[in-house]
CSV table of C-alpha atoms and ligand atoms in Angstrom, one decimal:
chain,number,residue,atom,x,y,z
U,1,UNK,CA,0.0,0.0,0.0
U,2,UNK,CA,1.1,3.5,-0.3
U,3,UNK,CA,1.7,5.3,1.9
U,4,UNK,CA,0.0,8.5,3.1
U,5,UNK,CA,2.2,11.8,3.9
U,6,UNK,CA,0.1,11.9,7.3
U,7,UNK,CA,1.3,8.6,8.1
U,8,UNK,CA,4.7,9.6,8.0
U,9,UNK,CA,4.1,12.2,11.1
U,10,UNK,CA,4.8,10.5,14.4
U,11,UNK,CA,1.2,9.4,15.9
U,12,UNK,CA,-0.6,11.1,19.0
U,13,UNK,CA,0.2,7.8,20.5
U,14,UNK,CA,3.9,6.9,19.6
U,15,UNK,CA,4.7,10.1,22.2
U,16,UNK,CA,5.8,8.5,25.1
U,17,UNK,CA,6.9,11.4,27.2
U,18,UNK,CA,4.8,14.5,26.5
U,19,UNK,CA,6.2,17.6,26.2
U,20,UNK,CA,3.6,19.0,29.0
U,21,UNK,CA,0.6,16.7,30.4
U,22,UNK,CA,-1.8,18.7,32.3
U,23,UNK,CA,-3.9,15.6,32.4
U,24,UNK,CA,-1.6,14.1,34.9
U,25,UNK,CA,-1.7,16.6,37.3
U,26,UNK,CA,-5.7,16.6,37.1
U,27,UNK,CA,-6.1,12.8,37.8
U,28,UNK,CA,-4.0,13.0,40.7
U,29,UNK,CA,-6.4,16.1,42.2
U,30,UNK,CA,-9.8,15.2,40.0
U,31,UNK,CA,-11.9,14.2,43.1
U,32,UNK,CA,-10.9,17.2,44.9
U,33,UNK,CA,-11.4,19.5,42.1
U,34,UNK,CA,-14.5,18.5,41.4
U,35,UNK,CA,-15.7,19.0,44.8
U,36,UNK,CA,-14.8,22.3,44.6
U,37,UNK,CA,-16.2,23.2,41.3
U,38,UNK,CA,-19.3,21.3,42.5
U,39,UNK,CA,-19.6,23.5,45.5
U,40,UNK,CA,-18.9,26.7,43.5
U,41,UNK,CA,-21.8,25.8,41.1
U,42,UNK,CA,-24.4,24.7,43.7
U,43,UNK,CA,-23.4,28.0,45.7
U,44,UNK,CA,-24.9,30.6,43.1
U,45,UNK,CA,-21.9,32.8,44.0
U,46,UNK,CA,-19.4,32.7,40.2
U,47,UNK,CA,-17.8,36.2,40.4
U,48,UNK,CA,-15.6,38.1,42.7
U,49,UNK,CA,-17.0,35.8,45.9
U,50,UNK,CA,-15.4,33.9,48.6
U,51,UNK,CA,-13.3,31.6,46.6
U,52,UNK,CA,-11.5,34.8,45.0
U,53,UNK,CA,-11.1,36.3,48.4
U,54,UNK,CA,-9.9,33.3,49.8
U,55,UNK,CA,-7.3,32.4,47.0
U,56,UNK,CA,-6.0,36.1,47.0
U,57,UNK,CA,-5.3,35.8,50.5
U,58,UNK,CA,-3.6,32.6,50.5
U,59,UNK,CA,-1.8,33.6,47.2
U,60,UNK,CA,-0.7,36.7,49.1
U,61,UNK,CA,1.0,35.0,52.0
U,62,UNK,CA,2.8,32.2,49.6
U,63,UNK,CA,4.8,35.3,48.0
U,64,UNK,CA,5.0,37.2,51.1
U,65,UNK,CA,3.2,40.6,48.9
U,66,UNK,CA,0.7,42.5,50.7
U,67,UNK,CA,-1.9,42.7,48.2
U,68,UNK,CA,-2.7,39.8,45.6
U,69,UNK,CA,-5.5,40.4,43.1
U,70,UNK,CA,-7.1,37.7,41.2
U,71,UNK,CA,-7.6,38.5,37.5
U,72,UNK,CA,-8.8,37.2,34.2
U,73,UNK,CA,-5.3,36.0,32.5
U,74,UNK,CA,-2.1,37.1,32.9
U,75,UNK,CA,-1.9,39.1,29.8
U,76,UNK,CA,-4.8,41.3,31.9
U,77,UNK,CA,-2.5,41.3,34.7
U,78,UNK,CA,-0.1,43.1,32.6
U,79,UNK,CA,-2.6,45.6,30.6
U,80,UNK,CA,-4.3,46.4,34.6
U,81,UNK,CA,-1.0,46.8,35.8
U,82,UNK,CA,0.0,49.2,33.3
U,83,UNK,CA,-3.1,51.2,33.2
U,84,UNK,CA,-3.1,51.3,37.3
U,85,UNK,CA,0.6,52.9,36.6
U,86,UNK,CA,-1.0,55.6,34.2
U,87,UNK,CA,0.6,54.2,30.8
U,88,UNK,CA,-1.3,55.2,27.7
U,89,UNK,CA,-0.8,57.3,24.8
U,90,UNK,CA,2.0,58.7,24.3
U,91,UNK,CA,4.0,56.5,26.5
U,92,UNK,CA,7.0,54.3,25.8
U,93,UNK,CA,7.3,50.9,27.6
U,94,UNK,CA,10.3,48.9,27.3
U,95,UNK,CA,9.5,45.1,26.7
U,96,UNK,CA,12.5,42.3,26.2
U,97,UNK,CA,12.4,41.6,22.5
U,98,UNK,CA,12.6,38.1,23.9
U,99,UNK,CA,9.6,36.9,25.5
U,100,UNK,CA,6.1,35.4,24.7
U,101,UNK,CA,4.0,38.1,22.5
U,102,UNK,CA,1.5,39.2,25.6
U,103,UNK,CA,4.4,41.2,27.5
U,104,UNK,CA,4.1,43.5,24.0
U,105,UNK,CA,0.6,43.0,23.2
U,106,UNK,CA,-0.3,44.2,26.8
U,107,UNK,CA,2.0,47.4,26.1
U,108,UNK,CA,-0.4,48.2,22.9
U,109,UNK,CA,-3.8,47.3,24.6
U,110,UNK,CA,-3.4,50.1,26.9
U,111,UNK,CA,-2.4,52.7,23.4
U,112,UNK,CA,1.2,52.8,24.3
U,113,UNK,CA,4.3,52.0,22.1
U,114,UNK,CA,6.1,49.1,23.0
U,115,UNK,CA,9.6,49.8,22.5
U,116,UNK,CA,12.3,46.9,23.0
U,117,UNK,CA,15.3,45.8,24.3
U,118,UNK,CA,18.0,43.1,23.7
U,119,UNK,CA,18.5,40.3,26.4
U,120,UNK,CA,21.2,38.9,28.2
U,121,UNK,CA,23.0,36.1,26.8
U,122,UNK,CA,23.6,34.5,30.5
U,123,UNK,CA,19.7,35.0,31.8
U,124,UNK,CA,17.9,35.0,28.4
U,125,UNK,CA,16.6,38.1,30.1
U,126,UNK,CA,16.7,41.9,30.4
U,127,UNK,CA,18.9,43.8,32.7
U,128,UNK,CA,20.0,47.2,33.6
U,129,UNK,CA,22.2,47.3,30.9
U,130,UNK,CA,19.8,46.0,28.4
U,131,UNK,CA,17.4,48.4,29.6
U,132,UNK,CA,19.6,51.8,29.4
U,133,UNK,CA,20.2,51.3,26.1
U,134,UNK,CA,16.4,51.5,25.3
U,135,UNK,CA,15.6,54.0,27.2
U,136,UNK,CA,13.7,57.2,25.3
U,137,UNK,CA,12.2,60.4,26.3
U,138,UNK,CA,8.8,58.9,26.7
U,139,UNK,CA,9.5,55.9,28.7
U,140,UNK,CA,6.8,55.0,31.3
U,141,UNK,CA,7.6,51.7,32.6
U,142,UNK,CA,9.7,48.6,31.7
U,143,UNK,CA,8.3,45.5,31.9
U,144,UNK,CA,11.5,42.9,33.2
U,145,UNK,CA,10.4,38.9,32.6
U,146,UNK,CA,11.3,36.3,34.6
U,147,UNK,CA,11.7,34.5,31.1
U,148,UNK,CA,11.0,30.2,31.8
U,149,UNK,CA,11.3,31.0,35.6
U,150,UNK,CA,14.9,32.2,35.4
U,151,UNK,CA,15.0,35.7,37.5
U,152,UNK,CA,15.8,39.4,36.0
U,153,UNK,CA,18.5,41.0,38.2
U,154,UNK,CA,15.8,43.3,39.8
U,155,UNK,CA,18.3,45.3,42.0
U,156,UNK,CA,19.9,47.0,39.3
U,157,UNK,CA,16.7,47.6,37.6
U,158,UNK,CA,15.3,48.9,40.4
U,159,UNK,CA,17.9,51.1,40.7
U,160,UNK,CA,17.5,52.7,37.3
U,161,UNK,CA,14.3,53.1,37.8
U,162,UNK,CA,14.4,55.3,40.6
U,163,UNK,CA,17.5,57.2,38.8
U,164,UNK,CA,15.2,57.7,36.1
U,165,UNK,CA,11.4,57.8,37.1
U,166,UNK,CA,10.0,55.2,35.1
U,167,UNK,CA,7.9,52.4,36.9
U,168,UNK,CA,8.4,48.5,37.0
U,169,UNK,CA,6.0,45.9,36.4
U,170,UNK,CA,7.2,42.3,36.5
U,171,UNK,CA,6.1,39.6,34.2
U,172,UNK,CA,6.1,36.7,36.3
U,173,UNK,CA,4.0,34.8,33.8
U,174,UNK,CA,6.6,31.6,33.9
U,175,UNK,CA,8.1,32.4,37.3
U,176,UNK,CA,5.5,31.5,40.5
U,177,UNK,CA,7.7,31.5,43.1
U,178,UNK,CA,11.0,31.5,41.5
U,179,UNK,CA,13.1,34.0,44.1
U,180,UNK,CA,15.3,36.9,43.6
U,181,UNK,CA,17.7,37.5,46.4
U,182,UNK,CA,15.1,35.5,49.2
U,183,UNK,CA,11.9,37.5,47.6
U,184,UNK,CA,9.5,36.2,45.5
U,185,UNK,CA,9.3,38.2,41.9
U,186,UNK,CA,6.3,39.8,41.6
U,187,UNK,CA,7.2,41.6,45.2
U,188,UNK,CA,10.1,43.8,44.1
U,189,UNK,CA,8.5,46.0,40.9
U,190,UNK,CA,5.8,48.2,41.5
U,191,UNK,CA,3.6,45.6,40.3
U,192,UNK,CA,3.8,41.8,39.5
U,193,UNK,CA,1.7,39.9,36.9
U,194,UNK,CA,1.2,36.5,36.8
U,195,UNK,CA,-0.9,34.0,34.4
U,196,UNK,CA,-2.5,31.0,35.7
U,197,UNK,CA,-2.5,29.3,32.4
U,198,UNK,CA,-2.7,25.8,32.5
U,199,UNK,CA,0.8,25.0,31.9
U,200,UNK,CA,2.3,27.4,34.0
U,201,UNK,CA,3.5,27.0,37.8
U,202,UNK,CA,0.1,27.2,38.9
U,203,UNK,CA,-2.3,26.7,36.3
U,204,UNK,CA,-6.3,27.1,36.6
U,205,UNK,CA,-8.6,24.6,34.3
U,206,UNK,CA,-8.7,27.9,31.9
U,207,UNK,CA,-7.5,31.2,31.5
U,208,UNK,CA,-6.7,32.9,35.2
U,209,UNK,CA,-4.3,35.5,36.5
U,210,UNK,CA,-3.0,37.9,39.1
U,211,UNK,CA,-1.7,40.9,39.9
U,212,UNK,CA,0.6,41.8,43.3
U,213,UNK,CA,2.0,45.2,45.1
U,214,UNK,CA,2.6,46.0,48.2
U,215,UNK,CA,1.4,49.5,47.7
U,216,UNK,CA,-2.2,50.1,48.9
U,217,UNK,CA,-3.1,53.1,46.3
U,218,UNK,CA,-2.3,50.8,43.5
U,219,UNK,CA,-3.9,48.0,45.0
U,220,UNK,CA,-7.2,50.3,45.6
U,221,UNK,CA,-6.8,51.5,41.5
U,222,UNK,CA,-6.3,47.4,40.4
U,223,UNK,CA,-9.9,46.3,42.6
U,224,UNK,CA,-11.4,49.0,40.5
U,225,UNK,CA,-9.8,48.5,36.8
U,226,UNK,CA,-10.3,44.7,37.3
U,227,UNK,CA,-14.0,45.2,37.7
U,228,UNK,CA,-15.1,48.0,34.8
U,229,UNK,CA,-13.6,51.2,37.3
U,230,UNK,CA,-16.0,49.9,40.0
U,231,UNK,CA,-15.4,50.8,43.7
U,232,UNK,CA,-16.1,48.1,46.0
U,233,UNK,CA,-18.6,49.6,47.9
U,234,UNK,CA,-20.4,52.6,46.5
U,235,UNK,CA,-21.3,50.7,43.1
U,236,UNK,CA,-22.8,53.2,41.0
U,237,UNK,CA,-20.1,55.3,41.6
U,238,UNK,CA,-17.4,54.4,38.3
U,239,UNK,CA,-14.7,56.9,38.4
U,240,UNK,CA,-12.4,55.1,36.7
U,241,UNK,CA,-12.7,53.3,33.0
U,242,UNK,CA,-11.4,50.2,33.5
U,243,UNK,CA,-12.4,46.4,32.1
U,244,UNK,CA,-14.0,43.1,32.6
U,245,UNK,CA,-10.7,41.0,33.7
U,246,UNK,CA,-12.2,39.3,37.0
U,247,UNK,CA,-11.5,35.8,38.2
U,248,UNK,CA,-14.0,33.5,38.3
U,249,UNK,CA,-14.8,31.5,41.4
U,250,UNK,CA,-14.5,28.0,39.6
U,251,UNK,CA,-11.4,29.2,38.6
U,252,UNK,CA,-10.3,30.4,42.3
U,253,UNK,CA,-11.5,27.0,43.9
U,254,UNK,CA,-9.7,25.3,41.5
U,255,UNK,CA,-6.4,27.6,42.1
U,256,UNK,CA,-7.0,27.3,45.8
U,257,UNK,CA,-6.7,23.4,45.6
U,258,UNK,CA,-3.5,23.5,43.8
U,259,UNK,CA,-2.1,26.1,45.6
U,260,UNK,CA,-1.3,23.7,48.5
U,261,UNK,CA,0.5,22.0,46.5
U,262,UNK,CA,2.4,24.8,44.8
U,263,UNK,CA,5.8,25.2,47.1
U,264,UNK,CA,6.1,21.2,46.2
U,265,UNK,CA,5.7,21.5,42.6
U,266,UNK,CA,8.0,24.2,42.6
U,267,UNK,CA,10.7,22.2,44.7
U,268,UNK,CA,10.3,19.0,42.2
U,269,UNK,CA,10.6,21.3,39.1
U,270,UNK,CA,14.0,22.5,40.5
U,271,UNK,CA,15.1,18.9,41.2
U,272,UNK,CA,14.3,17.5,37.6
U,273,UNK,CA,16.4,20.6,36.3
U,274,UNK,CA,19.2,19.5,38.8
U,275,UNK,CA,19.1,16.1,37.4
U,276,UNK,CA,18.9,17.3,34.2
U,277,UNK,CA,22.2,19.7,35.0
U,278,UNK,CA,24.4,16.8,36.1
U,279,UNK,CA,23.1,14.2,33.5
U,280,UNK,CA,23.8,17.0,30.9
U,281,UNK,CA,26.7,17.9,32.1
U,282,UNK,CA,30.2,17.9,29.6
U,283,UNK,CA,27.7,18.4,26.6
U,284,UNK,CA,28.1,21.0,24.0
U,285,UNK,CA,25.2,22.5,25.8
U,286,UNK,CA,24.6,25.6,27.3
U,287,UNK,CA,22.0,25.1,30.6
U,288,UNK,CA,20.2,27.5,32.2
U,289,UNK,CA,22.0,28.5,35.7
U,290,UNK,CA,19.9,27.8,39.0
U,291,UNK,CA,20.4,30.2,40.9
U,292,UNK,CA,23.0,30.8,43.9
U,293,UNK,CA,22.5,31.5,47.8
U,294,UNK,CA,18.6,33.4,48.0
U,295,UNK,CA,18.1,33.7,44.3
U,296,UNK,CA,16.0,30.5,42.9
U,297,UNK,CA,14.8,29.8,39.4
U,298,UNK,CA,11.3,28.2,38.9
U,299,UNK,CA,11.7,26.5,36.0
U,300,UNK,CA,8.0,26.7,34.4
U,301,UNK,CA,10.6,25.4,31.1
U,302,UNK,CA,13.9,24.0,31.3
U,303,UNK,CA,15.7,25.3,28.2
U,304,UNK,CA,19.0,24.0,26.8
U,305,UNK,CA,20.8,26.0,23.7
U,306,UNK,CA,22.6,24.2,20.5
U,307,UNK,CA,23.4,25.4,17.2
U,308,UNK,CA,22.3,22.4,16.5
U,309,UNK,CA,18.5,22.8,18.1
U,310,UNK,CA,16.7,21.7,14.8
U,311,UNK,CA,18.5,18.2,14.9
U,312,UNK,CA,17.9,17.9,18.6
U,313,UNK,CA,14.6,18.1,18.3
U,314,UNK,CA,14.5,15.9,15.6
U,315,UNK,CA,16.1,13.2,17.3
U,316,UNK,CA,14.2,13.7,20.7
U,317,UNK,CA,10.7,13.5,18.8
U,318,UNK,CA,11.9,10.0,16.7
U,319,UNK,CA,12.2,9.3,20.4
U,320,UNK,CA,8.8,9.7,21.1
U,321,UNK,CA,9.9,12.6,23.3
U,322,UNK,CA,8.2,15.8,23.1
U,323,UNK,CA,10.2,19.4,23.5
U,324,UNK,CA,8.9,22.7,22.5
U,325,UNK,CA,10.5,26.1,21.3
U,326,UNK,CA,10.3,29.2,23.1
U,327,UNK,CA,9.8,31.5,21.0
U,328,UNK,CA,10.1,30.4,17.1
U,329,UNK,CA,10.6,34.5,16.4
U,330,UNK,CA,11.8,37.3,18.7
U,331,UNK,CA,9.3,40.0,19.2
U,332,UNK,CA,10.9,41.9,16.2
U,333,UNK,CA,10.2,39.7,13.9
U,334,UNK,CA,6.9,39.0,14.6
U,335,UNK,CA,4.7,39.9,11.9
U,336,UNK,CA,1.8,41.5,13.7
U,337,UNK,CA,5.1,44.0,15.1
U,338,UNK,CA,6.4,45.0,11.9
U,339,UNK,CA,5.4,48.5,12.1
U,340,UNK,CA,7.7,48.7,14.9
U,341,UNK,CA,10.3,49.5,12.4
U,342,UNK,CA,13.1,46.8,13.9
U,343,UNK,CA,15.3,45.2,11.8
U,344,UNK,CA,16.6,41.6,11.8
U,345,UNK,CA,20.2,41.5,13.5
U,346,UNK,CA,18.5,44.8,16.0
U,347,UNK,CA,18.9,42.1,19.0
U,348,UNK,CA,21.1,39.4,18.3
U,349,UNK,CA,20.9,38.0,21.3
U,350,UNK,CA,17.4,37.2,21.4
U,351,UNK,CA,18.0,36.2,17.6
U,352,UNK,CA,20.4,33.5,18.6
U,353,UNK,CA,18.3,32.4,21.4
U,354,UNK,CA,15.1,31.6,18.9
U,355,UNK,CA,17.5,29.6,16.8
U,356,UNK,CA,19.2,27.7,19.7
U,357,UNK,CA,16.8,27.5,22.5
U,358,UNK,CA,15.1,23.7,23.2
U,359,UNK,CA,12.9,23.4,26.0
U,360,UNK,CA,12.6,19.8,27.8
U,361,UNK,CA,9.8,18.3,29.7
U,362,UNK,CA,10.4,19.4,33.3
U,363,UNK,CA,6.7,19.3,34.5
U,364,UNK,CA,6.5,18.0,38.7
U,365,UNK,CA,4.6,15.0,37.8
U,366,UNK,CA,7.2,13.4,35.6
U,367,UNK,CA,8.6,10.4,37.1
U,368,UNK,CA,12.4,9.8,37.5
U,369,UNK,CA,12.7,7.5,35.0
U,370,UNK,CA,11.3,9.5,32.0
U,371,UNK,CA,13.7,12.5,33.5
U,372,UNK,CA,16.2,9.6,33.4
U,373,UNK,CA,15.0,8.5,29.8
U,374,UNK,CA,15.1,12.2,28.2
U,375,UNK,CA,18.9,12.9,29.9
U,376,UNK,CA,19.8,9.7,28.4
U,377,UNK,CA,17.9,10.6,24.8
U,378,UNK,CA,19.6,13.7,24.7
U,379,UNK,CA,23.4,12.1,25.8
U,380,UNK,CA,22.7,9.5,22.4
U,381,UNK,CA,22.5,12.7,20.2
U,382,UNK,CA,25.6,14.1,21.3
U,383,UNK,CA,27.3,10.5,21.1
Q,401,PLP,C1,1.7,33.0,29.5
Q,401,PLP,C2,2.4,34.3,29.4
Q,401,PLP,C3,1.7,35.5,29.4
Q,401,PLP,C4,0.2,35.6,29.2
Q,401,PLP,O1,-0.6,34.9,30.1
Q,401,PLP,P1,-2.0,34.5,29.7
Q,401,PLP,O2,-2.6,34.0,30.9
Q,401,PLP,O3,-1.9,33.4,28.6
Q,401,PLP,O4,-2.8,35.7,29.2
Q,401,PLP,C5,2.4,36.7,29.4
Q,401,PLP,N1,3.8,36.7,29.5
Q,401,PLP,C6,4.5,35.6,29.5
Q,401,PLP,C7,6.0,35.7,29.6
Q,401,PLP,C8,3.8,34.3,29.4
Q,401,PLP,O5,4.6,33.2,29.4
């Protein structure tokens, strides 16, 4: 018979180690979660109730941030943080030209001009340095990412930011509890955004987010932009435009069960990476650096870099092993952000790191022999 050209692409069912498997995590937790989304829907309470209140507390205290807000995704997280900061028209907001397209995206939303920045070649993210150089006239804020869990080098940027008077809102989108010098990110900007999708850290079962500060005027402005400008109590009384980007209380109920488990997942993410780090070790590699003393990385994704990425990936996948790219194109060179006016070779840093990143599976509920069985896949490559 011949054969197809479909049946030449590896089948659903040959993958033996997925590259993420939210399904796991769900059957270990489904009779709980359903409990909870039972009680939310026999309740009659589905917005901006006690499940929200209690998850925003609890979420709170995890961090160690004063104020937590639940919100609708993380890319709301980011357009209410920026609007609670007063960016709009007119403004300038320096994004990393390497990051998923929502940092940007968030930047336009709110009618300002995203303007970007080169990363690090160490972090794969922006610093003071990278920062500086993209500073213009109009910049508002600058929006550092805690790029696959790995943290910015906040002090520095913290310091610029005071030189200069622009304001700080962290992307923590891939970095739930990853620490910077014994804080959490998300507690050291003047806001922190975070995204409950469901591959991230701490994923809801759909879209989800946060925002956190520790300052109680901007916590007061994000209850009302959250909730179209509405002050908690006196509700006719909108003095602020703001949106629909509330959380849910299935969603909260949900977060609040895996929440508890959060600070574990977090813990067996780092130790897959460590295995990883030693079973990769000697390779013509380049592996993403842990952290020392109070600074942690969360690894959300565990990405290695080879000029050779293409082939890697190739070989992994024949291996019924899945990987993913993060990102195929640097913000640049994303079509929708032509108009920005960047060239290709404008950040060459982020242009290597599209062409040599590979991201493993690191997810907690991976079991030590399929860490064992993607170290050794990835060993036979190099062989
Ligand atoms: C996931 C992600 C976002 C967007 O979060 P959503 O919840 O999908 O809106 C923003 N920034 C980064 C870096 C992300 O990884």
């Amino acid at each position: 018979m011949k054969k197809t050209a479909v049946a030449t692409a590896p089948a659903a069912s040959q993958v033996k180690i997925p590259f993420f498997n939210v399904k796991r995590q769900y059957d270990a937790l489904a009779e709980e979660l359903r409990a909870a989304v039972c009680r939310v829907l026999d309740s009659g309470a589905y917005i901006l109730g006690p499940e929200g209140r209690d998850f925003e507390a609890e979420y709170g205290r995890l961090l160690g941030s004063k104020h937590a807000l639940g919100v609708s995704s993380g890319t709301a997280a980011l357009r209410l943080a920026l609007k609670a900061l007063g960016v709009g028209h007119g403004d300038d907001v320096v994004v990393p030209a390497m990051t998923f397209i929502a940092t940007a995206t968030a930047v336009s939303e709110v009618g300002a001009r995203p303007v970007l920045a080169d990363v690090d070649p160490r972090t794969m993210n922006v610093g003071a340095e990278q920062l500086s150089a993209a500073l213009t006239r109009k910049t508002k804020a600058v929006i550092p990412v805690h790029l696959y869990g790995g943290v910015a080098d906040m002090g520095p940027i913290m310091k610029l930011a005071a030189a200069k008077g622009f304001r700080v809102v962290e992307d923590c989108a891939q970095a739930h509890l990853a620490v910077y010098q014994d804080r959490c990110v998300g507690t050291i900007g003047d806001i922190g955004a975070f995204s409950f999708y469901p591959t991230k850290n701490l994923g809801a079962a759909g879209d989800a987010g946060a925002v956190t500060t520790q300052d109680d005027g901007l916590a007061a402005t994000l209850v009302r932009l959250r909730n179209v400008g509405r002050p908690p109590t006196d509700s006719g009384k909108h003095e602020l435009v703001g949106y629909n980007s509330r959380l849910d209380e299935i969603q909260a109920a949900v977060l609040r069960i895996k929440l508890r488990r959060l600070q574990d997942w977090v813990d067996r993410r780092r130790k897959i990476a460590s295995r990883y780090a030693s079973e990769l070790a000697g390779l013509p590699l380049t592996l993403p650096e842990p952290g020392t003393g109070g600074t942690k990385h969360g690894f959300n994704l565990f990405v290695v870099r080879t000029p050779d990425r293409d082939r890697l990936m190739k070989h992994l996948a024949e291996r019924g092993i899945g990987t993913g790219v993060y990102y195929p194109l640097p913000l640049h060179l994303i079509p929708a952000y032509r108009d920005l006016g960047y060239k290709e070779g404008g950040f060459p840093e982020a242009e290597r790191t599209v062409r040599t990143g590979l991201a493993l599976p690191v997810y907690p509920e991976l079991t030590d022999d399929e860490v064992g069985a993607v170290a050794k896949a990835v060993r036979s490559f190099f062989k």
